[in-house]
């Protein structure tokens, strides 16, 4: 277990099933749309190294207008603060944000990348939820498949972002609560919310709610891909849903949560995937056999994920290689068509992680190429 810690991919899936108003509906086709999330930054003078002259700067920005935007894939970057150990060791800020652009501090000429939004080290997860995730969740409740990923190296803040803790709840608990609030605010529809939770470990799918459910098969029907035999539990409250996730955590090498929300009159299942990916640094050569094997699987999954998202963003690609990894194959139904996708890349500013941060930024940039405007690039 311990040896697997570093490379577990936690993948959470929230599947929402929309109530269909037509009682005669017997269709099994899901309407899918890609996400466009709205994001905003905030001002935060959070530079924790005294040696760095640079201050973080985050512009106030308005949430993107979902209706107006043609985009359905949003790529954002979240900086975590330098931690006490890094500060003690005199680490410097190697990368900093300037508006929605991230600039390398230590190179001349400096390298810069632009994203839909950049979140600073003092930005709360609640805020990130509001601007980068809420539209995916509300879209899913209206029948638009959605996927929210956290991507980054180990210790960059993926779990902090997706799961969080008591003090700072992550996107998963916030989404669960939001889903139930939306149900309460929609009295003219009936909903049934089901949770499943799975991991993909070394390209093997395991059920985290049912320890006997190991190496499950991914099947395909008219609705898309699904995991054969996975346990789905009906939940009636946020606390119930979250207790299942907590129980599932006990079983994982990796994790994945799946909420199916559907009406007794609905035949259409919509899926919102909430995904805490494996650490992207695992793609580096590892010396031990187990780690090397994990790394090659993770590398392949993450590479495929990057290719798939970049092709979806491009919009012109004719072949999208969903089948090249279990992760993308499982997400195919949610990603294809018109689902909403939010990729939140987590990075640390620290100089000791500078190269890994650069890799994450390049991944994010490849996933969605955004031109840097001259005015932003000071
Ligand atoms: P990962 O899942 O990417 O390996 P974690 O989410 O476990 O990383 O984060 C590593 C440590 O950094 C944890 O102690 C976490 O609480 C802390 N951390 C991560 N992101 C933030 C943040 N934005 N603000 C404050 N602390 C953070
Ligand atoms: Mg983690």
mmCIF file of C-alpha atoms and ligand atoms in Angstrom:
data_model
loop_
_atom_site.group_PDB
_atom_site.id
_atom_site.type_symbol
_atom_site.label_atom_id
_atom_site.label_comp_id
_atom_site.label_asym_id
_atom_site.label_seq_id
_atom_site.Cartn_x
_atom_site.Cartn_y
_atom_site.Cartn_z
ATOM 1 C CA UNK A 1 0.000 0.000 0.000
ATOM 2 C CA UNK A 2 2.627 2.461 1.021
ATOM 3 C CA UNK A 3 4.670 1.811 -2.064
ATOM 4 C CA UNK A 4 1.664 2.672 -4.161
ATOM 5 C CA UNK A 5 0.918 5.907 -2.389
ATOM 6 C CA UNK A 6 2.879 8.073 -4.697
ATOM 7 C CA UNK A 7 1.180 7.030 -7.866
ATOM 8 C CA UNK A 8 -2.425 6.523 -7.082
ATOM 9 C CA UNK A 9 -4.879 8.219 -9.357
ATOM 10 C CA UNK A 10 -7.955 9.360 -7.579
ATOM 11 C CA UNK A 11 -10.761 9.679 -9.991
ATOM 12 C CA UNK A 12 -14.108 10.877 -8.776
ATOM 13 C CA UNK A 13 -17.138 10.695 -10.917
ATOM 14 C CA UNK A 14 -20.425 12.427 -10.375
ATOM 15 C CA UNK A 15 -23.056 11.116 -12.694
ATOM 16 C CA UNK A 16 -26.191 13.114 -12.847
ATOM 17 C CA UNK A 17 -29.344 11.904 -14.334
ATOM 18 C CA UNK A 18 -31.703 14.597 -15.395
ATOM 19 C CA UNK A 19 -35.408 14.348 -15.005
ATOM 20 C CA UNK A 20 -36.963 14.215 -18.405
ATOM 21 C CA UNK A 21 -40.232 16.029 -18.575
ATOM 22 C CA UNK A 22 -41.766 13.862 -21.215
ATOM 23 C CA UNK A 23 -43.250 10.852 -19.443
ATOM 24 C CA UNK A 24 -43.183 8.931 -22.692
ATOM 25 C CA UNK A 25 -39.479 9.314 -22.996
ATOM 26 C CA UNK A 26 -37.822 6.022 -23.513
ATOM 27 C CA UNK A 27 -34.727 7.199 -25.190
ATOM 28 C CA UNK A 28 -31.389 6.088 -23.886
ATOM 29 C CA UNK A 29 -29.377 8.703 -25.633
ATOM 30 C CA UNK A 30 -27.781 11.323 -23.473
ATOM 31 C CA UNK A 31 -27.450 14.844 -24.584
ATOM 32 C CA UNK A 32 -23.853 15.802 -24.104
ATOM 33 C CA UNK A 33 -22.189 19.097 -24.210
ATOM 34 C CA UNK A 34 -18.757 20.256 -23.362
ATOM 35 C CA UNK A 35 -18.142 22.430 -20.452
ATOM 36 C CA UNK A 36 -17.303 25.990 -20.420
ATOM 37 C CA UNK A 37 -16.624 27.006 -16.868
ATOM 38 C CA UNK A 38 -16.481 30.448 -15.452
ATOM 39 C CA UNK A 39 -13.466 31.359 -13.496
ATOM 40 C CA UNK A 40 -12.103 34.270 -11.631
ATOM 41 C CA UNK A 41 -8.935 35.218 -9.891
ATOM 42 C CA UNK A 42 -8.384 37.400 -6.889
ATOM 43 C CA UNK A 43 -5.878 39.872 -5.642
ATOM 44 C CA UNK A 44 -3.463 38.253 -3.278
ATOM 45 C CA UNK A 45 -0.124 39.505 -2.104
ATOM 46 C CA UNK A 46 0.883 36.043 -1.058
ATOM 47 C CA UNK A 47 4.517 35.875 -1.909
ATOM 48 C CA UNK A 48 6.078 34.147 1.019
ATOM 49 C CA UNK A 49 9.707 34.485 0.103
ATOM 50 C CA UNK A 50 11.409 37.655 1.122
ATOM 51 C CA UNK A 51 14.075 37.208 -1.497
ATOM 52 C CA UNK A 52 11.702 37.394 -4.375
ATOM 53 C CA UNK A 53 11.059 40.882 -5.598
ATOM 54 C CA UNK A 54 8.058 39.680 -7.488
ATOM 55 C CA UNK A 55 4.656 39.885 -5.945
ATOM 56 C CA UNK A 56 1.900 37.639 -7.053
ATOM 57 C CA UNK A 57 -0.635 39.581 -8.915
ATOM 58 C CA UNK A 58 -4.120 38.403 -9.641
ATOM 59 C CA UNK A 59 -6.560 40.450 -11.545
ATOM 60 C CA UNK A 60 -10.157 40.730 -10.508
ATOM 61 C CA UNK A 61 -12.100 39.017 -13.189
ATOM 62 C CA UNK A 62 -15.660 38.314 -13.990
ATOM 63 C CA UNK A 63 -16.996 34.783 -14.302
ATOM 64 C CA UNK A 64 -17.192 33.680 -17.890
ATOM 65 C CA UNK A 65 -20.626 33.750 -19.386
ATOM 66 C CA UNK A 66 -21.565 30.168 -20.110
ATOM 67 C CA UNK A 67 -24.264 31.114 -22.580
ATOM 68 C CA UNK A 68 -22.045 33.469 -24.458
ATOM 69 C CA UNK A 69 -18.976 31.328 -24.596
ATOM 70 C CA UNK A 70 -18.470 28.826 -27.344
ATOM 71 C CA UNK A 71 -15.895 27.063 -25.265
ATOM 72 C CA UNK A 72 -16.688 23.909 -23.423
ATOM 73 C CA UNK A 73 -13.210 22.989 -22.222
ATOM 74 C CA UNK A 74 -11.725 25.254 -19.584
ATOM 75 C CA UNK A 75 -8.134 25.029 -18.432
ATOM 76 C CA UNK A 76 -7.096 26.798 -15.244
ATOM 77 C CA UNK A 77 -4.030 26.745 -13.007
ATOM 78 C CA UNK A 78 -4.026 26.848 -9.220
ATOM 79 C CA UNK A 79 -0.897 27.851 -7.311
ATOM 80 C CA UNK A 80 -0.516 26.550 -3.827
ATOM 81 C CA UNK A 81 1.463 28.645 -1.334
ATOM 82 C CA UNK A 82 5.017 27.745 -0.474
ATOM 83 C CA UNK A 83 4.750 25.507 2.580
ATOM 84 C CA UNK A 84 6.658 26.121 5.848
ATOM 85 C CA UNK A 85 9.336 23.597 4.928
ATOM 86 C CA UNK A 86 9.957 25.215 1.576
ATOM 87 C CA UNK A 87 10.152 28.636 3.213
ATOM 88 C CA UNK A 88 12.565 27.279 5.863
ATOM 89 C CA UNK A 89 14.744 25.872 3.133
ATOM 90 C CA UNK A 90 14.897 29.251 1.460
ATOM 91 C CA UNK A 91 13.021 28.264 -1.666
ATOM 92 C CA UNK A 92 12.307 30.984 -4.128
ATOM 93 C CA UNK A 93 9.307 31.661 -6.291
ATOM 94 C CA UNK A 94 10.227 30.156 -9.637
ATOM 95 C CA UNK A 95 6.890 30.799 -11.322
ATOM 96 C CA UNK A 96 4.414 33.541 -10.662
ATOM 97 C CA UNK A 97 1.119 34.707 -12.057
ATOM 98 C CA UNK A 98 0.488 37.927 -13.855
ATOM 99 C CA UNK A 99 -3.222 38.083 -14.463
ATOM 100 C CA UNK A 100 -4.116 34.930 -16.367
ATOM 101 C CA UNK A 101 -0.544 34.472 -17.537
ATOM 102 C CA UNK A 102 2.136 32.503 -15.700
ATOM 103 C CA UNK A 103 5.691 33.696 -15.997
ATOM 104 C CA UNK A 104 8.958 32.007 -15.116
ATOM 105 C CA UNK A 105 10.956 34.101 -12.692
ATOM 106 C CA UNK A 106 14.319 32.563 -13.255
ATOM 107 C CA UNK A 107 14.843 32.656 -16.979
ATOM 108 C CA UNK A 108 15.809 35.366 -19.330
ATOM 109 C CA UNK A 109 14.024 35.845 -21.604
ATOM 110 C CA UNK A 110 11.218 34.604 -19.411
ATOM 111 C CA UNK A 111 8.774 31.962 -20.521
ATOM 112 C CA UNK A 112 5.070 32.686 -20.162
ATOM 113 C CA UNK A 113 1.870 30.733 -20.674
ATOM 114 C CA UNK A 114 -1.716 31.940 -20.679
ATOM 115 C CA UNK A 115 -4.795 30.096 -19.389
ATOM 116 C CA UNK A 116 -8.483 30.712 -19.005
ATOM 117 C CA UNK A 117 -7.858 31.615 -15.371
ATOM 118 C CA UNK A 118 -5.005 31.488 -12.899
ATOM 119 C CA UNK A 119 -5.772 31.106 -9.183
ATOM 120 C CA UNK A 120 -3.308 32.394 -6.635
ATOM 121 C CA UNK A 121 -2.034 30.787 -3.436
ATOM 122 C CA UNK A 122 -4.620 32.461 -1.221
ATOM 123 C CA UNK A 123 -7.589 31.688 -3.432
ATOM 124 C CA UNK A 124 -10.033 29.440 -1.605
ATOM 125 C CA UNK A 125 -11.343 26.212 -3.058
ATOM 126 C CA UNK A 126 -14.828 27.628 -2.557
ATOM 127 C CA UNK A 127 -13.939 30.431 -4.930
ATOM 128 C CA UNK A 128 -12.441 27.998 -7.422
ATOM 129 C CA UNK A 129 -15.598 25.918 -7.169
ATOM 130 C CA UNK A 130 -17.738 28.950 -7.946
ATOM 131 C CA UNK A 131 -15.821 29.915 -11.021
ATOM 132 C CA UNK A 132 -14.351 26.665 -12.357
ATOM 133 C CA UNK A 133 -16.737 23.945 -11.212
ATOM 134 C CA UNK A 134 -20.207 25.238 -10.390
ATOM 135 C CA UNK A 135 -21.275 25.468 -13.999
ATOM 136 C CA UNK A 136 -20.199 21.917 -14.596
ATOM 137 C CA UNK A 137 -22.295 20.733 -11.670
ATOM 138 C CA UNK A 138 -25.377 22.779 -12.538
ATOM 139 C CA UNK A 139 -24.972 21.748 -16.180
ATOM 140 C CA UNK A 140 -24.904 18.108 -15.155
ATOM 141 C CA UNK A 141 -28.129 18.618 -13.187
ATOM 142 C CA UNK A 142 -29.674 19.943 -16.364
ATOM 143 C CA UNK A 143 -28.492 17.028 -18.430
ATOM 144 C CA UNK A 144 -25.108 18.095 -19.688
ATOM 145 C CA UNK A 145 -22.327 15.667 -18.914
ATOM 146 C CA UNK A 146 -19.394 17.196 -17.140
ATOM 147 C CA UNK A 147 -15.892 16.382 -15.981
ATOM 148 C CA UNK A 148 -13.674 18.197 -13.505
ATOM 149 C CA UNK A 149 -10.037 17.118 -13.245
ATOM 150 C CA UNK A 150 -7.215 18.056 -10.929
ATOM 151 C CA UNK A 151 -3.856 17.503 -12.640
ATOM 152 C CA UNK A 152 -0.422 18.064 -11.177
ATOM 153 C CA UNK A 153 2.596 16.523 -9.480
ATOM 154 C CA UNK A 154 2.387 14.934 -6.047
ATOM 155 C CA UNK A 155 2.058 17.558 -3.339
ATOM 156 C CA UNK A 156 0.955 20.307 -5.724
ATOM 157 C CA UNK A 157 -2.588 20.359 -4.277
ATOM 158 C CA UNK A 158 -4.771 17.944 -6.290
ATOM 159 C CA UNK A 159 -6.333 16.264 -3.260
ATOM 160 C CA UNK A 160 -6.583 19.574 -1.453
ATOM 161 C CA UNK A 161 -8.527 20.868 -4.437
ATOM 162 C CA UNK A 162 -10.776 17.855 -5.049
ATOM 163 C CA UNK A 163 -11.315 16.438 -1.549
ATOM 164 C CA UNK A 164 -10.107 19.169 0.774
ATOM 165 C CA UNK A 165 -10.599 18.876 4.520
ATOM 166 C CA UNK A 166 -12.913 20.172 7.254
ATOM 167 C CA UNK A 167 -11.427 23.622 7.142
ATOM 168 C CA UNK A 168 -11.352 23.855 3.393
ATOM 169 C CA UNK A 169 -13.864 21.536 1.702
ATOM 170 C CA UNK A 170 -12.861 20.414 -1.769
ATOM 171 C CA UNK A 171 -14.734 20.414 -5.042
ATOM 172 C CA UNK A 172 -16.216 16.947 -4.397
ATOM 173 C CA UNK A 173 -18.053 17.838 -1.153
ATOM 174 C CA UNK A 174 -19.011 21.235 -2.559
ATOM 175 C CA UNK A 175 -20.435 19.564 -5.676
ATOM 176 C CA UNK A 176 -22.367 17.029 -3.611
ATOM 177 C CA UNK A 177 -23.929 19.759 -1.488
ATOM 178 C CA UNK A 178 -24.671 21.831 -4.538
ATOM 179 C CA UNK A 179 -26.353 18.885 -6.268
ATOM 180 C CA UNK A 180 -28.666 18.401 -3.295
ATOM 181 C CA UNK A 181 -29.399 22.141 -3.131
ATOM 182 C CA UNK A 182 -30.332 22.116 -6.799
ATOM 183 C CA UNK A 183 -32.652 19.169 -6.149
ATOM 184 C CA UNK A 184 -34.336 21.119 -3.355
ATOM 185 C CA UNK A 185 -34.726 24.121 -5.592
ATOM 186 C CA UNK A 186 -36.307 22.012 -8.322
ATOM 187 C CA UNK A 187 -39.496 20.710 -6.685
ATOM 188 C CA UNK A 188 -41.186 19.947 -9.987
ATOM 189 C CA UNK A 189 -38.772 17.134 -10.725
ATOM 190 C CA UNK A 190 -37.968 13.911 -8.998
ATOM 191 C CA UNK A 191 -34.386 12.872 -8.636
ATOM 192 C CA UNK A 192 -32.566 9.809 -7.524
ATOM 193 C CA UNK A 193 -28.908 10.203 -6.724
ATOM 194 C CA UNK A 194 -26.625 7.207 -6.892
ATOM 195 C CA UNK A 195 -22.984 7.127 -5.921
ATOM 196 C CA UNK A 196 -20.274 4.854 -7.162
ATOM 197 C CA UNK A 197 -16.601 5.200 -6.470
ATOM 198 C CA UNK A 198 -13.778 3.566 -8.359
ATOM 199 C CA UNK A 199 -10.085 3.667 -8.953
ATOM 200 C CA UNK A 200 -7.967 3.013 -11.977
ATOM 201 C CA UNK A 201 -4.725 1.521 -10.817
ATOM 202 C CA UNK A 202 -2.210 0.278 -13.371
ATOM 203 C CA UNK A 203 -4.974 0.240 -15.985
ATOM 204 C CA UNK A 204 -7.144 -1.927 -13.733
ATOM 205 C CA UNK A 205 -10.566 -0.668 -12.601
ATOM 206 C CA UNK A 206 -11.441 -1.453 -8.964
ATOM 207 C CA UNK A 207 -14.693 -0.733 -7.133
ATOM 208 C CA UNK A 208 -13.979 1.251 -3.988
ATOM 209 C CA UNK A 209 -17.456 0.676 -2.535
ATOM 210 C CA UNK A 210 -17.161 -3.054 -2.938
ATOM 211 C CA UNK A 211 -13.814 -4.698 -2.144
ATOM 212 C CA UNK A 212 -14.862 -7.761 -4.163
ATOM 213 C CA UNK A 213 -15.233 -5.652 -7.281
ATOM 214 C CA UNK A 214 -11.725 -5.913 -8.660
ATOM 215 C CA UNK A 215 -10.535 -5.638 -12.234
ATOM 216 C CA UNK A 216 -13.944 -4.659 -13.547
ATOM 217 C CA UNK A 217 -14.580 -4.491 -17.244
ATOM 218 C CA UNK A 218 -15.435 -1.377 -19.159
ATOM 219 C CA UNK A 219 -18.338 -2.121 -21.485
ATOM 220 C CA UNK A 220 -20.131 -0.103 -24.052
ATOM 221 C CA UNK A 221 -23.773 0.187 -24.977
ATOM 222 C CA UNK A 222 -25.865 2.743 -26.828
ATOM 223 C CA UNK A 223 -25.451 5.203 -23.967
ATOM 224 C CA UNK A 224 -21.694 4.915 -24.014
ATOM 225 C CA UNK A 225 -19.087 3.294 -21.807
ATOM 226 C CA UNK A 226 -19.814 2.018 -18.317
ATOM 227 C CA UNK A 227 -18.196 -0.175 -15.694
ATOM 228 C CA UNK A 228 -19.765 -3.589 -15.580
ATOM 229 C CA UNK A 229 -20.937 -4.691 -12.141
ATOM 230 C CA UNK A 230 -19.922 -1.585 -10.253
ATOM 231 C CA UNK A 231 -21.821 -0.950 -7.051
ATOM 232 C CA UNK A 232 -24.096 2.050 -7.126
ATOM 233 C CA UNK A 233 -25.658 3.182 -3.899
ATOM 234 C CA UNK A 234 -28.683 5.427 -3.663
ATOM 235 C CA UNK A 235 -27.995 8.431 -1.447
ATOM 236 C CA UNK A 236 -30.508 10.732 0.219
ATOM 237 C CA UNK A 237 -28.308 13.408 1.748
ATOM 238 C CA UNK A 238 -24.942 15.069 1.245
ATOM 239 C CA UNK A 239 -23.705 13.443 4.459
ATOM 240 C CA UNK A 240 -24.660 10.020 3.142
ATOM 241 C CA UNK A 241 -22.884 10.611 -0.156
ATOM 242 C CA UNK A 242 -19.784 11.927 1.572
ATOM 243 C CA UNK A 243 -19.686 9.024 4.008
ATOM 244 C CA UNK A 244 -19.587 6.644 1.041
ATOM 245 C CA UNK A 245 -16.708 8.538 -0.455
ATOM 246 C CA UNK A 246 -14.905 8.472 2.888
ATOM 247 C CA UNK A 247 -15.471 4.714 3.121
ATOM 248 C CA UNK A 248 -14.248 4.276 -0.445
ATOM 249 C CA UNK A 249 -11.092 6.169 0.369
ATOM 250 C CA UNK A 250 -10.183 3.348 2.715
ATOM 251 C CA UNK A 251 -10.055 0.924 -0.193
ATOM 252 C CA UNK A 252 -8.311 2.828 -2.836
ATOM 253 C CA UNK A 253 -5.006 2.848 -4.539
ATOM 254 C CA UNK A 254 -6.718 5.429 -6.604
ATOM 255 C CA UNK A 255 -10.207 6.794 -6.264
ATOM 256 C CA UNK A 256 -13.227 7.709 -8.223
ATOM 257 C CA UNK A 257 -16.650 8.853 -7.280
ATOM 258 C CA UNK A 258 -19.716 8.567 -9.305
ATOM 259 C CA UNK A 259 -23.026 10.146 -8.578
ATOM 260 C CA UNK A 260 -25.913 9.149 -10.698
ATOM 261 C CA UNK A 261 -28.821 11.403 -10.308
ATOM 262 C CA UNK A 262 -31.967 10.526 -12.133
ATOM 263 C CA UNK A 263 -35.668 10.813 -12.091
ATOM 264 C CA UNK A 264 -38.152 8.021 -11.963
ATOM 265 C CA UNK A 265 -39.363 9.388 -15.258
ATOM 266 C CA UNK A 266 -35.991 9.747 -16.802
ATOM 267 C CA UNK A 267 -34.199 7.338 -19.029
ATOM 268 C CA UNK A 268 -31.231 9.536 -19.563
ATOM 269 C CA UNK A 269 -28.163 9.410 -17.431
ATOM 270 C CA UNK A 270 -25.781 12.298 -17.293
ATOM 271 C CA UNK A 271 -22.413 12.040 -15.736
ATOM 272 C CA UNK A 272 -20.243 14.457 -13.851
ATOM 273 C CA UNK A 273 -16.788 13.087 -13.196
ATOM 274 C CA UNK A 274 -14.764 14.537 -10.342
ATOM 275 C CA UNK A 275 -11.231 13.362 -10.792
ATOM 276 C CA UNK A 276 -8.133 13.504 -8.634
ATOM 277 C CA UNK A 277 -5.505 12.201 -11.034
ATOM 278 C CA UNK A 278 -2.313 10.349 -10.191
ATOM 279 C CA UNK A 279 0.747 12.536 -9.694
ATOM 280 C CA UNK A 280 2.027 13.543 -13.088
ATOM 281 C CA UNK A 281 5.648 13.249 -11.974
ATOM 282 C CA UNK A 282 5.300 9.469 -12.132
ATOM 283 C CA UNK A 283 6.141 9.761 -15.785
ATOM 284 C CA UNK A 284 9.719 10.203 -14.709
ATOM 285 C CA UNK A 285 11.952 7.166 -14.807
ATOM 286 C CA UNK A 286 11.648 5.291 -11.525
ATOM 287 C CA UNK A 287 14.234 2.863 -10.316
ATOM 288 C CA UNK A 288 12.087 0.207 -8.670
ATOM 289 C CA UNK A 289 10.035 -2.216 -10.702
ATOM 290 C CA UNK A 290 6.645 -1.467 -9.138
ATOM 291 C CA UNK A 291 7.081 2.248 -9.465
ATOM 292 C CA UNK A 292 8.351 1.985 -12.991
ATOM 293 C CA UNK A 293 5.326 -0.048 -13.982
ATOM 294 C CA UNK A 294 2.949 2.380 -12.300
ATOM 295 C CA UNK A 295 4.762 5.280 -13.881
ATOM 296 C CA UNK A 296 4.457 3.915 -17.373
ATOM 297 C CA UNK A 297 0.714 3.318 -16.961
ATOM 298 C CA UNK A 298 0.165 6.734 -15.443
ATOM 299 C CA UNK A 299 2.300 8.328 -18.094
ATOM 300 C CA UNK A 300 0.244 6.688 -20.795
ATOM 301 C CA UNK A 301 -3.077 7.675 -19.210
ATOM 302 C CA UNK A 302 -2.053 11.268 -18.668
ATOM 303 C CA UNK A 303 -0.518 11.542 -22.117
ATOM 304 C CA UNK A 304 -3.702 10.166 -23.647
ATOM 305 C CA UNK A 305 -5.800 12.500 -21.504
ATOM 306 C CA UNK A 306 -3.770 15.465 -22.732
ATOM 307 C CA UNK A 307 -4.140 14.359 -26.340
ATOM 308 C CA UNK A 308 -7.885 13.790 -25.969
ATOM 309 C CA UNK A 309 -8.529 17.164 -24.323
ATOM 310 C CA UNK A 310 -6.359 18.977 -26.809
ATOM 311 C CA UNK A 311 -8.206 17.334 -29.721
ATOM 312 C CA UNK A 312 -11.549 18.177 -28.140
ATOM 313 C CA UNK A 313 -10.443 21.771 -27.649
ATOM 314 C CA UNK A 314 -9.245 21.929 -31.212
ATOM 315 C CA UNK A 315 -12.675 20.858 -32.368
ATOM 316 C CA UNK A 316 -11.415 19.821 -35.792
ATOM 317 C CA UNK A 317 -9.908 16.450 -34.972
ATOM 318 C CA UNK A 318 -11.646 13.518 -36.602
ATOM 319 C CA UNK A 319 -10.079 10.782 -34.484
ATOM 320 C CA UNK A 320 -9.971 11.150 -30.708
ATOM 321 C CA UNK A 321 -7.986 8.311 -29.086
ATOM 322 C CA UNK A 322 -10.302 7.537 -26.142
ATOM 323 C CA UNK A 323 -9.423 3.872 -26.380
ATOM 324 C CA UNK A 324 -5.746 4.397 -25.682
ATOM 325 C CA UNK A 325 -6.245 4.380 -21.894
ATOM 326 C CA UNK A 326 -8.775 3.149 -19.348
ATOM 327 C CA UNK A 327 -9.196 6.643 -17.996
ATOM 328 C CA UNK A 328 -10.175 8.217 -21.297
ATOM 329 C CA UNK A 329 -12.219 5.178 -22.284
ATOM 330 C CA UNK A 330 -14.245 5.440 -19.090
ATOM 331 C CA UNK A 331 -14.716 9.147 -19.627
ATOM 332 C CA UNK A 332 -15.567 8.816 -23.275
ATOM 333 C CA UNK A 333 -19.312 9.242 -22.749
ATOM 334 C CA UNK A 334 -18.770 12.357 -20.679
ATOM 335 C CA UNK A 335 -16.095 13.882 -22.815
ATOM 336 C CA UNK A 336 -17.530 13.185 -26.228
ATOM 337 C CA UNK A 337 -20.332 15.223 -27.669
ATOM 338 C CA UNK A 338 -20.983 18.398 -25.804
ATOM 339 C CA UNK A 339 -20.037 17.729 -22.197
ATOM 340 C CA UNK A 340 -18.373 20.350 -20.055
ATOM 341 C CA UNK A 341 -14.751 19.851 -19.077
ATOM 342 C CA UNK A 342 -12.801 21.748 -16.438
ATOM 343 C CA UNK A 343 -9.109 20.946 -16.114
ATOM 344 C CA UNK A 344 -7.619 22.452 -12.962
ATOM 345 C CA UNK A 345 -3.836 22.156 -12.988
ATOM 346 C CA UNK A 346 -2.211 22.442 -9.590
ATOM 347 C CA UNK A 347 1.316 23.810 -9.263
ATOM 348 C CA UNK A 348 3.710 24.991 -6.610
ATOM 349 C CA UNK A 349 5.722 28.171 -7.097
ATOM 350 C CA UNK A 350 8.800 26.646 -5.466
ATOM 351 C CA UNK A 351 12.140 26.659 -7.219
ATOM 352 C CA UNK A 352 12.873 23.049 -6.308
ATOM 353 C CA UNK A 353 9.819 21.979 -8.307
ATOM 354 C CA UNK A 354 10.416 24.373 -11.127
ATOM 355 C CA UNK A 355 10.855 21.778 -13.855
ATOM 356 C CA UNK A 356 7.826 19.744 -12.748
ATOM 357 C CA UNK A 357 5.791 22.919 -12.660
ATOM 358 C CA UNK A 358 6.980 23.658 -16.161
ATOM 359 C CA UNK A 359 5.825 20.209 -17.297
ATOM 360 C CA UNK A 360 2.376 20.782 -15.782
ATOM 361 C CA UNK A 361 2.116 24.189 -17.418
ATOM 362 C CA UNK A 362 3.112 22.699 -20.763
ATOM 363 C CA UNK A 363 0.507 19.952 -20.339
ATOM 364 C CA UNK A 364 -2.164 22.516 -19.546
ATOM 365 C CA UNK A 365 -1.091 24.636 -22.440
ATOM 366 C CA UNK A 366 -1.166 21.739 -24.828
ATOM 367 C CA UNK A 367 -4.640 20.860 -23.565
ATOM 368 C CA UNK A 368 -5.806 24.308 -24.511
ATOM 369 C CA UNK A 369 -3.708 26.707 -26.410
ATOM 370 C CA UNK A 370 -4.352 30.292 -25.442
ATOM 371 C CA UNK A 371 -2.405 33.084 -27.053
ATOM 372 C CA UNK A 372 -0.705 35.493 -24.696
ATOM 373 C CA UNK A 373 -1.825 39.026 -25.295
ATOM 374 C CA UNK A 374 0.945 41.543 -25.529
ATOM 375 C CA UNK A 375 -0.575 43.695 -22.787
ATOM 376 C CA UNK A 376 -0.492 40.818 -20.351
ATOM 377 C CA UNK A 377 3.061 39.867 -21.044
ATOM 378 C CA UNK A 378 5.011 42.579 -19.285
HETATM 379 P P1 LIG B 1 -1.443 16.194 -4.136
HETATM 380 O O1 LIG B 1 -2.786 15.574 -3.949
HETATM 381 O O2 LIG B 1 -1.326 16.954 -5.433
HETATM 382 O O3 LIG B 1 -0.327 15.235 -3.968
HETATM 383 P P2 LIG B 1 -2.075 17.602 -1.708
HETATM 384 O O4 LIG B 1 -3.407 18.123 -2.088
HETATM 385 O O5 LIG B 1 -2.041 16.429 -0.807
HETATM 386 O O6 LIG B 1 -1.218 17.318 -3.014
HETATM 387 O O7 LIG B 1 -1.266 18.824 -1.097
HETATM 388 C C1 LIG B 1 -0.022 18.670 -0.406
HETATM 389 C C2 LIG B 1 -0.032 19.531 0.863
HETATM 390 O O8 LIG B 1 -0.141 20.902 0.529
HETATM 391 C C3 LIG B 1 -1.208 19.222 1.761
HETATM 392 O O9 LIG B 1 -0.779 19.317 3.099
HETATM 393 C C4 LIG B 1 -2.198 20.315 1.444
HETATM 394 O O10 LIG B 1 -3.057 20.585 2.525
HETATM 395 C C5 LIG B 1 -1.298 21.491 1.115
HETATM 396 N N1 LIG B 1 -1.925 22.358 0.099
HETATM 397 C C6 LIG B 1 -2.122 22.045 -1.200
HETATM 398 N N2 LIG B 1 -2.709 23.050 -1.869
HETATM 399 C C7 LIG B 1 -2.898 24.039 -0.965
HETATM 400 C C8 LIG B 1 -3.462 25.351 -1.034
HETATM 401 N N3 LIG B 1 -3.961 25.838 -2.174
HETATM 402 N N4 LIG B 1 -3.491 26.079 0.108
HETATM 403 C C9 LIG B 1 -2.994 25.598 1.258
HETATM 404 N N5 LIG B 1 -2.444 24.360 1.399
HETATM 405 C C10 LIG B 1 -2.397 23.590 0.309
HETATM 406 MG MG1 LIG B 2 -3.179 13.592 -3.660
#
